[in-house]
Amino acid sequence: MSTPVSTFPHPYRAFTAFLSASFAAGPPPRRQFLPAEFRETLLAGAGERLPLLDAPVLAWALAERIHDADYLRRWRAGEVTRAEERALGFPWSPAVVERGLASSGATLAAVQDALALGLGINLGGGTHHAYHAHAEGFSFLNDVAISAQWLLDEGRAARIAIVDLDVHQGNGTASIFAAEPRVFTLSVHGANNYPFQKEVGDLDVALPDGAGDAAYLAALQDSVFPALHAFAPDFVFYLAGADVLEGDQLGRLALTPAGVRERDDRVFRWAALRGIPLVLVMAGGYNKNPQTLIAARLGTLDAALEAMGQRV
Ligand SMILES: [Zn+2]
């Protein structure tokens, strides 16, 4: 898709692997995922807010900066065991590999937007359970880790904060950057949610089942923002998981839609008011009610655009 002439009152846009051929090619979606007809509703709503661009495919060489070369070679060739497929949550197919590359390419494209405009968006991404040499939890490639490494390697950022507010701990990300002082891995998650063996990140806040808005927002205020102030990042990745919402099939924290919107507002404002480039990736969302999930996703986009509007 060529870049459309924007008719929007702002310069921002979103990349998405949902538009790529690999999405139509399967594999069949998991029952927890947004059904295809609702994906169209989400894309239509997002398209009313900003231009949507097809995800560029990531070069394998960039994936190799984070992932084990033999791991990538085996997945590329389909030399994957049943146990590995079970850990991922999908059977292997060429489309699984292509989707991983498209989603990671979308995040890297969003990085370029963030550097140029202050905000970059992948309407997907956030596959934070992918480790250096194994896939799990619907995550084959760790898109945010690949992009963070690119920023460091190219000298485009020196202190990167990964603000992971998906309801599941970003275990792959924490493991990958455990010995990297230039990347601050921060996760607020459900104590009783997958992964049951959590990694140690730079800041981990584990909340009890049914925590709700007040406890969640207090954790942001008391732990997350003080840690961000102290680290003083020059680039932020935000994993805006909607699986913190009440009614999520895989999450246990039970935030209200208003609570999720408040969470998003605070994160975007924190970065926007300081002029720190931010990449938004959507991460998880498996609500029983597709309309609830779509409203939350669109609310996240609105929060991002509003915060950027307040900056100028
Ligand atoms: Zn999640």
Coordinates of C-alpha atoms in Angstrom, one line a residue, residues 85-302:
E85 CA 3.9 -25.7 18.8
R86 CA 2.0 -26.3 22.1
A87 CA 4.2 -23.7 23.9
L88 CA 3.4 -21.1 21.1
G89 CA -0.3 -21.9 21.1
F90 CA -0.5 -22.4 17.3
P91 CA 0.5 -25.2 14.9
W92 CA 3.4 -24.2 12.7
S93 CA 2.7 -22.9 9.2
P94 CA 4.4 -20.5 6.9
A95 CA 1.8 -17.9 7.8
V96 CA 2.8 -18.1 11.5
V97 CA 6.3 -17.1 10.5
E98 CA 5.2 -14.5 8.0
R99 CA 2.9 -12.9 10.6
G100 CA 5.7 -12.7 13.1
L101 CA 7.9 -10.9 10.6
A102 CA 5.0 -8.6 9.6
S103 CA 4.1 -7.7 13.1
S104 CA 7.8 -7.1 14.1
G105 CA 8.1 -5.0 10.9
A106 CA 5.1 -3.0 11.9
T107 CA 6.7 -2.2 15.3
L108 CA 10.0 -1.2 13.6
A109 CA 8.1 1.0 11.2
A110 CA 6.4 2.6 14.2
V111 CA 9.8 3.3 15.7
Q112 CA 10.7 5.4 12.7
D113 CA 7.4 7.3 13.1
A114 CA 8.2 7.9 16.8
L115 CA 11.6 9.2 16.0
A116 CA 10.2 11.6 13.4
L117 CA 6.9 12.5 15.0
G118 CA 7.0 11.6 18.7
L119 CA 4.4 8.8 18.3
G120 CA 4.5 5.5 16.4
I121 CA 1.7 2.9 16.4
N122 CA 1.5 -0.8 15.6
L123 CA -2.2 -1.9 15.7
G124 CA -0.9 -5.3 16.9
G125 CA 2.5 -6.4 18.2
G126 CA 3.6 -6.8 21.8
T127 CA 4.5 -10.5 21.5
H128 CA 6.4 -10.3 24.8
H129 CA 6.5 -14.0 25.7
A130 CA 9.1 -14.7 22.9
Y131 CA 12.5 -15.5 24.4
H132 CA 16.0 -15.5 22.8
A133 CA 15.6 -19.1 21.7
H134 CA 12.1 -20.3 22.3
A135 CA 8.5 -19.3 21.4
E136 CA 5.6 -19.3 23.9
G137 CA 2.3 -17.6 24.6
F138 CA 1.4 -16.7 21.0
S139 CA 4.8 -15.1 20.7
F140 CA 7.3 -16.3 18.0
L141 CA 9.4 -13.1 17.6
N142 CA 9.7 -10.5 20.3
D143 CA 8.9 -7.4 18.2
V144 CA 9.6 -4.8 20.9
A145 CA 12.9 -6.4 21.9
I146 CA 14.0 -6.4 18.2
S147 CA 13.1 -2.8 17.8
A148 CA 14.7 -1.8 21.1
Q149 CA 17.9 -3.5 20.0
W150 CA 17.8 -1.7 16.6
L151 CA 17.5 1.7 18.4
L152 CA 20.6 0.8 20.6
D153 CA 22.6 -0.6 17.7
E154 CA 21.9 2.4 15.5
G155 CA 22.6 4.9 18.2
R156 CA 19.0 6.3 18.0
A157 CA 18.3 5.8 21.7
A158 CA 20.4 5.2 24.8
R159 CA 17.9 4.6 27.6
I160 CA 14.8 2.7 26.6
A161 CA 11.9 2.0 28.9
I162 CA 9.6 -0.9 28.0
V163 CA 6.3 -0.2 29.8
D164 CA 4.5 -3.4 29.7
L165 CA 0.9 -3.1 31.0
D166 CA -0.4 -6.2 29.4
V167 CA -2.0 -8.4 32.1
H168 CA 0.6 -11.0 31.6
Q169 CA 4.2 -10.5 32.6
G170 CA 6.6 -9.7 29.7
N171 CA 8.7 -12.7 30.6
G172 CA 10.5 -13.0 27.3
T173 CA 11.4 -9.3 27.3
A174 CA 12.6 -9.4 30.9
S175 CA 14.8 -12.4 30.1
I176 CA 16.3 -11.0 26.9
F177 CA 17.3 -7.7 28.5
A178 CA 18.2 -9.0 32.0
A179 CA 21.9 -8.0 31.5
E180 CA 21.2 -4.9 29.4
P181 CA 21.4 -1.7 31.6
R182 CA 20.3 0.5 28.7
V183 CA 16.8 -1.2 28.7
F184 CA 14.5 -0.9 31.6
T185 CA 11.9 -3.6 31.6
L186 CA 8.8 -2.7 33.6
S187 CA 5.7 -5.0 33.9
V188 CA 2.4 -4.6 35.8
H189 CA 0.6 -7.9 35.7
G190 CA -1.7 -10.3 37.4
A191 CA 0.1 -12.4 40.0
N192 CA -2.0 -15.4 39.1
N193 CA -1.9 -15.0 35.4
Y194 CA 0.4 -16.8 32.9
P195 CA 3.4 -17.0 32.9
F196 CA 3.2 -18.9 36.2
Q197 CA 7.0 -18.8 36.6
K198 CA 7.8 -15.2 36.2
E199 CA 11.1 -13.7 35.2
V200 CA 12.8 -10.8 37.1
G201 CA 12.5 -7.5 35.3
D202 CA 13.7 -4.1 36.4
L203 CA 10.3 -3.4 37.9
D204 CA 7.6 -6.0 38.4
V205 CA 4.3 -5.2 40.0
A206 CA 2.1 -8.3 40.6
L207 CA -1.5 -7.5 41.4
P208 CA -4.1 -9.9 43.0
D209 CA -7.1 -11.3 41.1
G210 CA -9.9 -8.7 40.6
A211 CA -7.6 -5.9 41.6
G212 CA -9.8 -3.3 39.8
D213 CA -9.2 0.3 38.9
A214 CA -8.1 1.9 42.2
A215 CA -5.4 -0.7 43.0
Y216 CA -4.1 -0.6 39.4
L217 CA -3.9 3.2 39.2
A218 CA -2.3 3.3 42.6
A219 CA 0.4 0.9 41.3
L220 CA 1.0 3.3 38.4
Q221 CA 1.3 6.3 40.7
D222 CA 3.3 4.6 43.5
S223 CA 5.6 2.4 41.5
V224 CA 5.6 2.9 37.7
F225 CA 6.0 6.6 37.3
P226 CA 8.6 7.0 40.1
A227 CA 10.6 4.3 38.4
L228 CA 10.3 6.0 35.0
H229 CA 11.3 9.3 36.5
A230 CA 14.4 7.6 38.0
F231 CA 15.4 5.8 34.9
A232 CA 14.8 8.9 32.6
P233 CA 14.3 7.1 29.3
D234 CA 14.9 8.7 26.0
F235 CA 12.5 6.3 24.2
V236 CA 9.4 4.4 25.5
F237 CA 7.6 1.3 24.2
Y238 CA 4.1 1.0 25.6
L239 CA 2.4 -2.4 25.6
A240 CA -1.2 -1.3 26.1
G241 CA -2.7 -4.8 26.8
A242 CA -6.5 -4.7 26.9
D243 CA -6.5 -8.0 28.7
V244 CA -6.6 -6.1 32.0
L245 CA -10.3 -5.4 31.3
E246 CA -13.1 -7.1 33.2
G247 CA -14.6 -9.9 31.0
D248 CA -11.2 -10.9 29.6
Q249 CA -10.9 -14.6 29.0
L250 CA -7.3 -14.8 29.9
G251 CA -6.9 -11.9 32.4
R252 CA -7.9 -11.6 36.0
L253 CA -7.5 -8.0 37.0
A254 CA -11.0 -6.7 36.1
L255 CA -10.4 -3.1 35.2
T256 CA -13.4 -1.1 33.9
P257 CA -13.2 0.6 30.5
A258 CA -12.8 4.0 32.3
G259 CA -9.9 2.5 34.3
V260 CA -8.2 1.4 31.1
R261 CA -8.7 4.8 29.5
E262 CA -7.2 6.5 32.6
R263 CA -4.2 4.1 32.5
D264 CA -3.6 5.0 28.9
D265 CA -4.0 8.7 29.4
R266 CA -1.5 8.7 32.2
V267 CA 1.2 6.8 30.2
F268 CA 0.8 8.8 27.0
R269 CA 0.7 12.1 28.9
W270 CA 3.8 11.2 30.8
A271 CA 5.8 10.7 27.6
A272 CA 4.2 13.4 25.6
L273 CA 4.7 16.2 28.1
R274 CA 8.4 15.3 28.3
G275 CA 8.8 15.0 24.6
I276 CA 9.9 11.4 24.8
P277 CA 9.2 9.4 21.6
L278 CA 6.8 6.6 22.3
V279 CA 5.8 3.5 20.3
L280 CA 2.4 2.0 21.1
V281 CA 1.8 -1.7 20.5
M282 CA -1.5 -3.2 21.4
A283 CA -0.5 -6.6 23.0
G284 CA -3.1 -8.9 24.4
G285 CA -6.9 -8.6 24.5
Y286 CA -9.3 -11.6 24.7
N287 CA -12.6 -10.1 26.0
K288 CA -15.7 -12.2 26.0
N289 CA -17.5 -9.2 24.5
P290 CA -15.8 -8.2 21.2
Q291 CA -17.4 -4.8 21.3
T292 CA -15.9 -4.1 24.7
L293 CA -12.4 -5.0 23.4
I294 CA -12.9 -2.9 20.2
A295 CA -14.0 0.1 22.3
A296 CA -10.9 -0.3 24.5
R297 CA -8.6 -0.5 21.6
L298 CA -10.1 2.6 20.0
G299 CA -9.9 4.4 23.4
T300 CA -6.2 3.6 23.5
L301 CA -5.8 5.3 20.1
D302 CA -7.8 8.3 21.2

